[in-house]
Coordinates of N, CA and C in Angstrom, one line a residue:
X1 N -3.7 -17.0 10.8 CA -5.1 -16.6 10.7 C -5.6 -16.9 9.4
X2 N -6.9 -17.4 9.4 CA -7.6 -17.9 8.1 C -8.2 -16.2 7.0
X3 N -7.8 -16.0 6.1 CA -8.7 -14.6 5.7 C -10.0 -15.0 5.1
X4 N -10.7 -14.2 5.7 CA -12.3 -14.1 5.6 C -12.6 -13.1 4.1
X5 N -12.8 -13.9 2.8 CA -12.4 -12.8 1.9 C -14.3 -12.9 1.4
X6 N -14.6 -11.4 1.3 CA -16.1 -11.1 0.7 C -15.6 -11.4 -0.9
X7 N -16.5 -11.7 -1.7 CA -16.1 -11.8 -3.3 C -17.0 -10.4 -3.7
X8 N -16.1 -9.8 -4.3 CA -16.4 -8.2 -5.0 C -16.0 -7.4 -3.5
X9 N -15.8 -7.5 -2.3 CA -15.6 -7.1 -1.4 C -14.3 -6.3 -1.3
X10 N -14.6 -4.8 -0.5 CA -13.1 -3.9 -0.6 C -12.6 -4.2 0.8
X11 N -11.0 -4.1 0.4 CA -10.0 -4.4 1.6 C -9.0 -4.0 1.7
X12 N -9.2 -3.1 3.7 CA -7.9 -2.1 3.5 C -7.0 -3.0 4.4
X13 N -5.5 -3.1 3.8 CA -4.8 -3.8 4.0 C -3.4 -3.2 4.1
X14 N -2.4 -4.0 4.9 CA -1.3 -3.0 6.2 C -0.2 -4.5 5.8
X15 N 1.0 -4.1 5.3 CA 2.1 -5.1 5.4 C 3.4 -4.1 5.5
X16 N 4.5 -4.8 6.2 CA 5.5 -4.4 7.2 C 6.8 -4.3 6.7
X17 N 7.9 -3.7 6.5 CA 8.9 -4.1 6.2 C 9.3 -4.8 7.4
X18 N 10.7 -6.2 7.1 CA 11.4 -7.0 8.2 C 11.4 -6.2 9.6
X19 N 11.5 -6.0 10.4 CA 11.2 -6.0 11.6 C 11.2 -4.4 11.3
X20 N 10.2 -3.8 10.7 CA 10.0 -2.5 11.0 C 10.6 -1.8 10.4
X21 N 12.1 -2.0 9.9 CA 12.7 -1.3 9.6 C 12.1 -0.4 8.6
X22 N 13.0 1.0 8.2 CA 12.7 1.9 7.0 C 12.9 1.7 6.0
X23 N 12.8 0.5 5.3 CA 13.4 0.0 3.9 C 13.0 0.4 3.0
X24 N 11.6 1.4 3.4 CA 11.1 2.4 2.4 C 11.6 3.3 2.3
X25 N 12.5 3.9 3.1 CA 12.7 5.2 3.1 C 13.7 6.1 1.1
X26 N 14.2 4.5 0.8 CA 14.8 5.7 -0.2 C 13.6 5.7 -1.5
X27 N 13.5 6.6 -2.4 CA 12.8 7.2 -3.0 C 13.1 6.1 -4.6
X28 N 14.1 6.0 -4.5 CA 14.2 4.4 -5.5 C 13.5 3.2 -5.2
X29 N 13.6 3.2 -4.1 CA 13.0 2.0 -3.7 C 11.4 1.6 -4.0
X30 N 11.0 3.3 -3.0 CA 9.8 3.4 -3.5 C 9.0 3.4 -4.5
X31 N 9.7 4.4 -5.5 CA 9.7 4.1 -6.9 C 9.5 2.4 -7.1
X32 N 10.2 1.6 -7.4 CA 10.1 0.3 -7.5 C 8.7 -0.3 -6.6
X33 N 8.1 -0.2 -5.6 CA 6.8 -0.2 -5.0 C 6.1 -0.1 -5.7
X34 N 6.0 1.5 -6.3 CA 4.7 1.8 -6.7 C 4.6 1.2 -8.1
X35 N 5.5 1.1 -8.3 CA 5.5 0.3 -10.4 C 5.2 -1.2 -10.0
X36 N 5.4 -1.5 -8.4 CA 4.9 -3.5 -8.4 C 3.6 -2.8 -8.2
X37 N 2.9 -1.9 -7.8 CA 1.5 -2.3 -7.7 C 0.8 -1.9 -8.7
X38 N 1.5 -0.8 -9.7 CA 0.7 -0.7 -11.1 C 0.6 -2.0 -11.7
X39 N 2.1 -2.4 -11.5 CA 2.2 -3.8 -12.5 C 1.1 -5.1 -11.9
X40 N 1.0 -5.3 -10.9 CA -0.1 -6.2 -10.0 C -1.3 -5.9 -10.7
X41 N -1.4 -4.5 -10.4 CA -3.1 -4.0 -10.8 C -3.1 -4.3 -12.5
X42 N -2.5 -4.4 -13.1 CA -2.4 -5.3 -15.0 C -2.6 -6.4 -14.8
X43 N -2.0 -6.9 -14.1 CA -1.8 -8.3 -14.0 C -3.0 -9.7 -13.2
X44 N -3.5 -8.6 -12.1 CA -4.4 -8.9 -11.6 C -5.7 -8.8 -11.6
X45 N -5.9 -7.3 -11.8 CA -7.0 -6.9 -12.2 C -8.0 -6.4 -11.1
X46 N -7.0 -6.4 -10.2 CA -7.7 -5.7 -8.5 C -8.0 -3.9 -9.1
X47 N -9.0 -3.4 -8.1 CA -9.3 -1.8 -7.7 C -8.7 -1.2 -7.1
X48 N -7.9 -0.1 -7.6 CA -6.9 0.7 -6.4 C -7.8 1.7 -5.9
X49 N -8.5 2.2 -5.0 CA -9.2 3.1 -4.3 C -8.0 3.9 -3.5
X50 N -7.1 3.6 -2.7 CA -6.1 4.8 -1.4 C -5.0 3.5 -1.7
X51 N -4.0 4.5 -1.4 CA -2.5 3.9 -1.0 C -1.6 4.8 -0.7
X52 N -0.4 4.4 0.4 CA 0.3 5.0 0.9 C 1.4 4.4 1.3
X53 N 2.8 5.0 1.0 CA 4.2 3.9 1.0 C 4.4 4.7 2.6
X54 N 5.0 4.2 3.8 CA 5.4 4.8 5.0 C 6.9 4.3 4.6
X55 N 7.7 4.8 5.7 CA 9.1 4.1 5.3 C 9.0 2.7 5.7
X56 N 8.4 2.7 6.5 CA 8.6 0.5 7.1 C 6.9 0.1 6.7
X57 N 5.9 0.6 6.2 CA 4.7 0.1 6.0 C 4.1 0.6 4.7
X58 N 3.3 0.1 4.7 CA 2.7 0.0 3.0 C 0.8 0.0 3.4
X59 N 0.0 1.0 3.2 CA -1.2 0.7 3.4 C -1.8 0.6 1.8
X60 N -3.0 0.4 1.5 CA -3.8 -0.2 0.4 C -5.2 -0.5 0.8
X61 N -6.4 0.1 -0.1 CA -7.6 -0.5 0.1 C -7.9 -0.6 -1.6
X62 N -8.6 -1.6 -1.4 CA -8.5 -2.4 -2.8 C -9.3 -3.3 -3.5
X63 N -10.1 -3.4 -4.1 CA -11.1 -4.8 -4.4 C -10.2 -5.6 -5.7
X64 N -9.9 -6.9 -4.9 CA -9.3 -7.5 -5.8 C -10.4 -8.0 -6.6
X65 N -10.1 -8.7 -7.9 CA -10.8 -9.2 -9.1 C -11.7 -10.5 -8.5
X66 N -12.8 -10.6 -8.5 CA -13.8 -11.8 -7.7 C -13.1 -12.9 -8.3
X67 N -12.5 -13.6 -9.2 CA -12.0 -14.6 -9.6 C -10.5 -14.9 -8.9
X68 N -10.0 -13.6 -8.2 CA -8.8 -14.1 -7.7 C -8.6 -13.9 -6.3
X69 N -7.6 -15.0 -5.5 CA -8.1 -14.3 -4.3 C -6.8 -13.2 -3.8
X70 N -7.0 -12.6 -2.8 CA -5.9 -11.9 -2.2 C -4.8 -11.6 -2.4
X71 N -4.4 -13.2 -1.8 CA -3.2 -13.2 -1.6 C -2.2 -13.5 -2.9
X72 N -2.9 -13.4 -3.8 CA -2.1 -13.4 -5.0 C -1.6 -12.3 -5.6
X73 N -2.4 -10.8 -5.7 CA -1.5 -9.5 -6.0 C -1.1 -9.4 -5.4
X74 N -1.2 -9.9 -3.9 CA -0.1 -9.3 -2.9 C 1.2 -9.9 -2.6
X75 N 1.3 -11.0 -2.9 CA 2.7 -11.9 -3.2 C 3.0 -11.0 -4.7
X76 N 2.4 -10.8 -5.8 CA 3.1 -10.3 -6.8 C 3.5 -8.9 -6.7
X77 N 3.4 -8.2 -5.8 CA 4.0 -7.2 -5.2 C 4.7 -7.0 -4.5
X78 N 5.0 -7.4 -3.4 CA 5.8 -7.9 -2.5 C 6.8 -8.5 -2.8
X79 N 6.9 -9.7 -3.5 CA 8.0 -10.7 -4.0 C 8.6 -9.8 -5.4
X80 N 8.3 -9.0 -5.9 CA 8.5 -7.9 -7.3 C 9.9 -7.0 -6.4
X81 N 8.9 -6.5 -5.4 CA 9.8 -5.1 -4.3 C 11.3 -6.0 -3.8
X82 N 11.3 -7.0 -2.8 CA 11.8 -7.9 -2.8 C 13.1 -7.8 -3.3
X83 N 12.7 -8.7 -4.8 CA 13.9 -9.4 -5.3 C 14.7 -7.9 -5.6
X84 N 13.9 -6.5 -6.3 CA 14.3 -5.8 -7.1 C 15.3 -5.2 -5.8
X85 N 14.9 -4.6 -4.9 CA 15.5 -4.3 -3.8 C 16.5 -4.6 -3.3
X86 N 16.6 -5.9 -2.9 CA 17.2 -6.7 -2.6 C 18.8 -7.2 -3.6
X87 N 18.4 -7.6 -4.6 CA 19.2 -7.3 -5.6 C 20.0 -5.7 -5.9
X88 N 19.3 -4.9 -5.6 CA 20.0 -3.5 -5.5 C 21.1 -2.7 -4.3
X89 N 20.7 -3.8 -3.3 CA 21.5 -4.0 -2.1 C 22.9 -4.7 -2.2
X90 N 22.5 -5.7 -2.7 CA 23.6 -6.4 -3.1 C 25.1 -6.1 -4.4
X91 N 24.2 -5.3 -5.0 CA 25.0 -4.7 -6.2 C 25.6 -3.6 -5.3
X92 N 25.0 -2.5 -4.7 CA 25.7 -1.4 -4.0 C 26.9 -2.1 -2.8
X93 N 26.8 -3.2 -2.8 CA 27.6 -3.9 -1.3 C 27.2 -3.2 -0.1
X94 N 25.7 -3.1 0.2 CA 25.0 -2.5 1.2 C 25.3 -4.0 2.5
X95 N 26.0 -4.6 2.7 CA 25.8 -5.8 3.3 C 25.7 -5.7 5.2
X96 N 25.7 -4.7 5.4 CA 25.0 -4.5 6.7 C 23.3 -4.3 6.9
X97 N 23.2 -3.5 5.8 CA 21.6 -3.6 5.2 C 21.2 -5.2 5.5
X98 N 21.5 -5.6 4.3 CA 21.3 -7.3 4.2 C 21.7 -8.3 5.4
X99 N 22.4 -7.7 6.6 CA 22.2 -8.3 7.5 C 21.6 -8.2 8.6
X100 N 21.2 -7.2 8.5 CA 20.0 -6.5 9.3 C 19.0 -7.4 8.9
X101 N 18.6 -7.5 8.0 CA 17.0 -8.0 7.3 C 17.2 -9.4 7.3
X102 N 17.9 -9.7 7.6 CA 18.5 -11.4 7.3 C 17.3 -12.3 8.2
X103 N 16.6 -13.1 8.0 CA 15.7 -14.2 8.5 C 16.0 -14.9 9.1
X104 N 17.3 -15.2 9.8 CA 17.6 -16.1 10.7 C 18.5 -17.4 10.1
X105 N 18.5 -17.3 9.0 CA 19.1 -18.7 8.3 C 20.1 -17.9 7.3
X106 N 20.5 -17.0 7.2 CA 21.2 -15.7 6.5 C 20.8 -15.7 5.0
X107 N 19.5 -15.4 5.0 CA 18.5 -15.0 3.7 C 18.1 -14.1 4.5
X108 N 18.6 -12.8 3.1 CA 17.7 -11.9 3.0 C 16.3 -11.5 3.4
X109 N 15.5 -10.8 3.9 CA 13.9 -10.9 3.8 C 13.4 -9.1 3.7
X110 N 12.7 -8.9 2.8 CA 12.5 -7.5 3.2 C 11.0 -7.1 3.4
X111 N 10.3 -8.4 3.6 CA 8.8 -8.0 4.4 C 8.5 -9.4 5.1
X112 N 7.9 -8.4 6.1 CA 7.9 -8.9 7.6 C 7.0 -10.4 7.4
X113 N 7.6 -11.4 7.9 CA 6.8 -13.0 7.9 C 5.3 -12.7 8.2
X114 N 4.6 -13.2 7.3 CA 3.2 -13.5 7.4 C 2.2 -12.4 6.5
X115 N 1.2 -12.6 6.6 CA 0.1 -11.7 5.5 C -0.1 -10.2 6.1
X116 N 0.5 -10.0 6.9 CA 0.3 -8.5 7.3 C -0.9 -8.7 8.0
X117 N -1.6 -6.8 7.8 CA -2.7 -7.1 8.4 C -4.2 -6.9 7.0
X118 N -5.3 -7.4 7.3 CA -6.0 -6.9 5.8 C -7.5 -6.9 6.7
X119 N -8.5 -5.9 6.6 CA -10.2 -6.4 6.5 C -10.5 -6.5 5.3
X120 N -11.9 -6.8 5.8 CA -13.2 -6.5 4.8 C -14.1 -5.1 5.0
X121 N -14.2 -4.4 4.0 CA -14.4 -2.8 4.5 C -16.4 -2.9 4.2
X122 N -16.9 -2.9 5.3 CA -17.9 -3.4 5.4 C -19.1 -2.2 4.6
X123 N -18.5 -0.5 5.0 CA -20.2 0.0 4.4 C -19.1 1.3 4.2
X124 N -19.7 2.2 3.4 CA -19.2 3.2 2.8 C -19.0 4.7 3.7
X125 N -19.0 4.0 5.3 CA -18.7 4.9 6.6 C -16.8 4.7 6.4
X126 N -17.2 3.4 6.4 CA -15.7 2.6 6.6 C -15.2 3.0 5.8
X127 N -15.5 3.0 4.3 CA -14.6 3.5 3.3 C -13.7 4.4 3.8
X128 N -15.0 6.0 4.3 CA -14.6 7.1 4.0 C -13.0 7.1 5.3
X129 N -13.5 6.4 6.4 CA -12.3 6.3 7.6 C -11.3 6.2 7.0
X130 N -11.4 4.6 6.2 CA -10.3 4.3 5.5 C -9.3 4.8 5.1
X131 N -9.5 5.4 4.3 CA -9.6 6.3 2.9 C -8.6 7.4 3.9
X132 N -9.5 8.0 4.8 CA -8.8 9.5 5.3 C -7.6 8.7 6.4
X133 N -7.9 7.7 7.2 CA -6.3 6.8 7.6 C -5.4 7.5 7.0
X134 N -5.4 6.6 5.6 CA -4.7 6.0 4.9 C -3.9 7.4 4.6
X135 N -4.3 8.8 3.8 CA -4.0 9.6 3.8 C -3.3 10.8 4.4
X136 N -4.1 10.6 6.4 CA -2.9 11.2 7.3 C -2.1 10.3 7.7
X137 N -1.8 9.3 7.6 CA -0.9 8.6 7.9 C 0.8 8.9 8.4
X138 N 1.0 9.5 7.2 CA 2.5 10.0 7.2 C 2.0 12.0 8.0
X139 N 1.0 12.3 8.6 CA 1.0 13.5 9.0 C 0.7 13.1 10.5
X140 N 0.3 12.0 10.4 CA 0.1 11.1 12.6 C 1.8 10.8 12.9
X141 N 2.4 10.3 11.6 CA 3.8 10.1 12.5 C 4.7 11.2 12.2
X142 N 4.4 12.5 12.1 CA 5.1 13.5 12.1 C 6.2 13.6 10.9
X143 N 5.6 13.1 9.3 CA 6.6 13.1 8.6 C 6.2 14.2 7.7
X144 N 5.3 15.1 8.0 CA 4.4 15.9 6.9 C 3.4 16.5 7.9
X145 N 3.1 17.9 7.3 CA 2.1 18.7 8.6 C 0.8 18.6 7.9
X146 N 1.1 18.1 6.8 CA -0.8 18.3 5.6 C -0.5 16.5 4.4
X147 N -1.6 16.3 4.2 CA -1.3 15.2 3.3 C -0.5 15.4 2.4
X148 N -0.8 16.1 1.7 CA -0.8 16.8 0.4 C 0.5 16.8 -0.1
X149 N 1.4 17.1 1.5 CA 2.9 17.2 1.2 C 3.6 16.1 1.3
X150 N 2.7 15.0 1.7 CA 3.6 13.5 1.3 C 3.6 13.2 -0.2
X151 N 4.9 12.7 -0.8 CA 4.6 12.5 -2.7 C 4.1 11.2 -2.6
X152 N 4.3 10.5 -2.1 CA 4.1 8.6 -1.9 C 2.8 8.1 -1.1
X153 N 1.6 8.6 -1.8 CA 0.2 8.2 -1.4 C -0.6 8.6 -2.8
X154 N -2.1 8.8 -2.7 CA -2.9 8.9 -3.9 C -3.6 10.3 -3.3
X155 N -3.1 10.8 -2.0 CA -4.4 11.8 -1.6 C -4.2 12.9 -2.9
X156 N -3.2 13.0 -3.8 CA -2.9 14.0 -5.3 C -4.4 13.3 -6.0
X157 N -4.4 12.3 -6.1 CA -5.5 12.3 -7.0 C -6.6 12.2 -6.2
X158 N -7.0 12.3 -5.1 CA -8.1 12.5 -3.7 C -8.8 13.9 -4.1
X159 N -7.9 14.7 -4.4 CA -7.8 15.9 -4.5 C -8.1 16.1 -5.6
X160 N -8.1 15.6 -6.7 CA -8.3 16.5 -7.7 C -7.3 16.9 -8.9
X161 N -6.0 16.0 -8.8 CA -4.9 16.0 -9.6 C -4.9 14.6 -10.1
X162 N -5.7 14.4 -11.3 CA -6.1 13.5 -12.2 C -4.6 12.7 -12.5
X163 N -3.4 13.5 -12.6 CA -2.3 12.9 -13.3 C -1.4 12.5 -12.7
X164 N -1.7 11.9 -11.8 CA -1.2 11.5 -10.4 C -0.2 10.1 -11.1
X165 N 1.2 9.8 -10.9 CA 1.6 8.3 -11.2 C 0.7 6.7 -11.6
X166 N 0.4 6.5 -9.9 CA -0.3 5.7 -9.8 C -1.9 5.8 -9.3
X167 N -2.5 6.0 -10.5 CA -4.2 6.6 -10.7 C -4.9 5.7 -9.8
X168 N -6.0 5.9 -9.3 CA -6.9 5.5 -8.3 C -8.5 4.7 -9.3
X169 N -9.0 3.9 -8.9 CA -10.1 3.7 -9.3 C -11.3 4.4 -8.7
X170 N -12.4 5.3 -9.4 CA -13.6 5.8 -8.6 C -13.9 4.7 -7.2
X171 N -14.2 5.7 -6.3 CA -14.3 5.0 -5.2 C -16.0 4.1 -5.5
X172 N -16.5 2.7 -5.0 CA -17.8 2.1 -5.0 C -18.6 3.3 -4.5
X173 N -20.0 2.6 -5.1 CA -20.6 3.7 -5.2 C -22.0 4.4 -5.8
X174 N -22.1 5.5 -5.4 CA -22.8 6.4 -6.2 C -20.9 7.7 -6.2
X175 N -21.4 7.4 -7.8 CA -19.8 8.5 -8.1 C -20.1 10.0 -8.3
X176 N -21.5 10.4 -7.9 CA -21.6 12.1 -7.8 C -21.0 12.2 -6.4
X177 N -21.7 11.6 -5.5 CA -21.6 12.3 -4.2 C -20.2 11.9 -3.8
X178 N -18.9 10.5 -4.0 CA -18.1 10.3 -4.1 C -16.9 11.2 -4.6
X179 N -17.6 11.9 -5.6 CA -16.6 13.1 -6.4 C -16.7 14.5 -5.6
X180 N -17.4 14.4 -4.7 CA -17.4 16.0 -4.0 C -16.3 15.5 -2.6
X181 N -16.7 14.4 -2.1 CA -15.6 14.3 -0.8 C -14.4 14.5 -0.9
X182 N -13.9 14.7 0.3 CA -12.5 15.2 0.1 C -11.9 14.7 1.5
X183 N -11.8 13.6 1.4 CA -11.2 12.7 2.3 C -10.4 12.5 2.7
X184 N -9.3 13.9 2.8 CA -8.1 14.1 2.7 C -7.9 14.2 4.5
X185 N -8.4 15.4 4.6 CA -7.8 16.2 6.3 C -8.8 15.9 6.8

């Protein structure tokens, strides 16, 4: 599919681990995630507004930098998680892991073939949907009874806990009325 990208345009975007699997599940790993998208967001110069690690999915709403398109922080994040992962599998001799995730030609793969899924977040209704998705997310698939109690999302700094890891950019805007929502629950 062709992406339809708005320039200055926010986009909430969904990519997979290899066939689903939980390759997020360990907290190392994770770890390693969240430092590719700090590192991206340096490097790139995209807007982090919401994000959330699942164990097989990864959500993000985001305005990349108008000069660059998409699919570039997103390969630099992805391909970062990847190798580091990947490489950490192989050092532990996890090699049933690595065969599991194997692509068919016995290479490794640890996200799922193709761009995932991404829009264009059209008006500041959508945001706010977005936004609260992205948040219950891990409380729809029964991994948490309240956002709050997942550590691997931004709803900490949603809330009101400024010193969150990986900090959030003010949501677009008017930033008074943006700072009272609470787009959590």
């Amino acid at each position: 599919m062709k992406r339809f990208e708005l320039p200055g345009g926010v986009r909430f975007i969904t990519f997979s681990c290899q066939r689903r699997l939980p390759l997020l599940s360990n907290p190392s790993i994770r770890r390693i995630m969240v430092d590719s998208i700090a590192q991206a967001r340096t490097s790139h110069g995209f807007e982090l507004f919401a994000w959330v690690l699942m164990p097989e999915h990864v959500h993000l709403l985001i305005r990349p930098h108008q000069d660059t398109p998409l699919d570039r922080p997103l390969k630099s994040i992805k391909l970062a998680v990847a190798k580091a992962a990947i490489r950490r599998w192989r050092d532990l001799g996890a090699n049933r892991l690595l065969t599991n995730i194997d692509d068919g030609r016995g290479t490794p793969r640890f996200w799922q073939k193709g761009g995932g899924f991404d829009r264009n977040v059209r008006d500041a209704a959508e945001f706010c949907r977005e936004v609260r998705y992205i948040h219950r997310n891990p409380v729809e698939r029964g991994l948490v009874t309240a956002p709050e109690l997942w550590t691997w999302s931004s709803v900490h700094w949603w809330m009101g806990h400024r010193g969150d890891e990986l900090p959030c950019d003010p949501p677009p805007g008017r930033p008074d009325s943006w700072a009272r929502w609470m787009g959590f629950r």
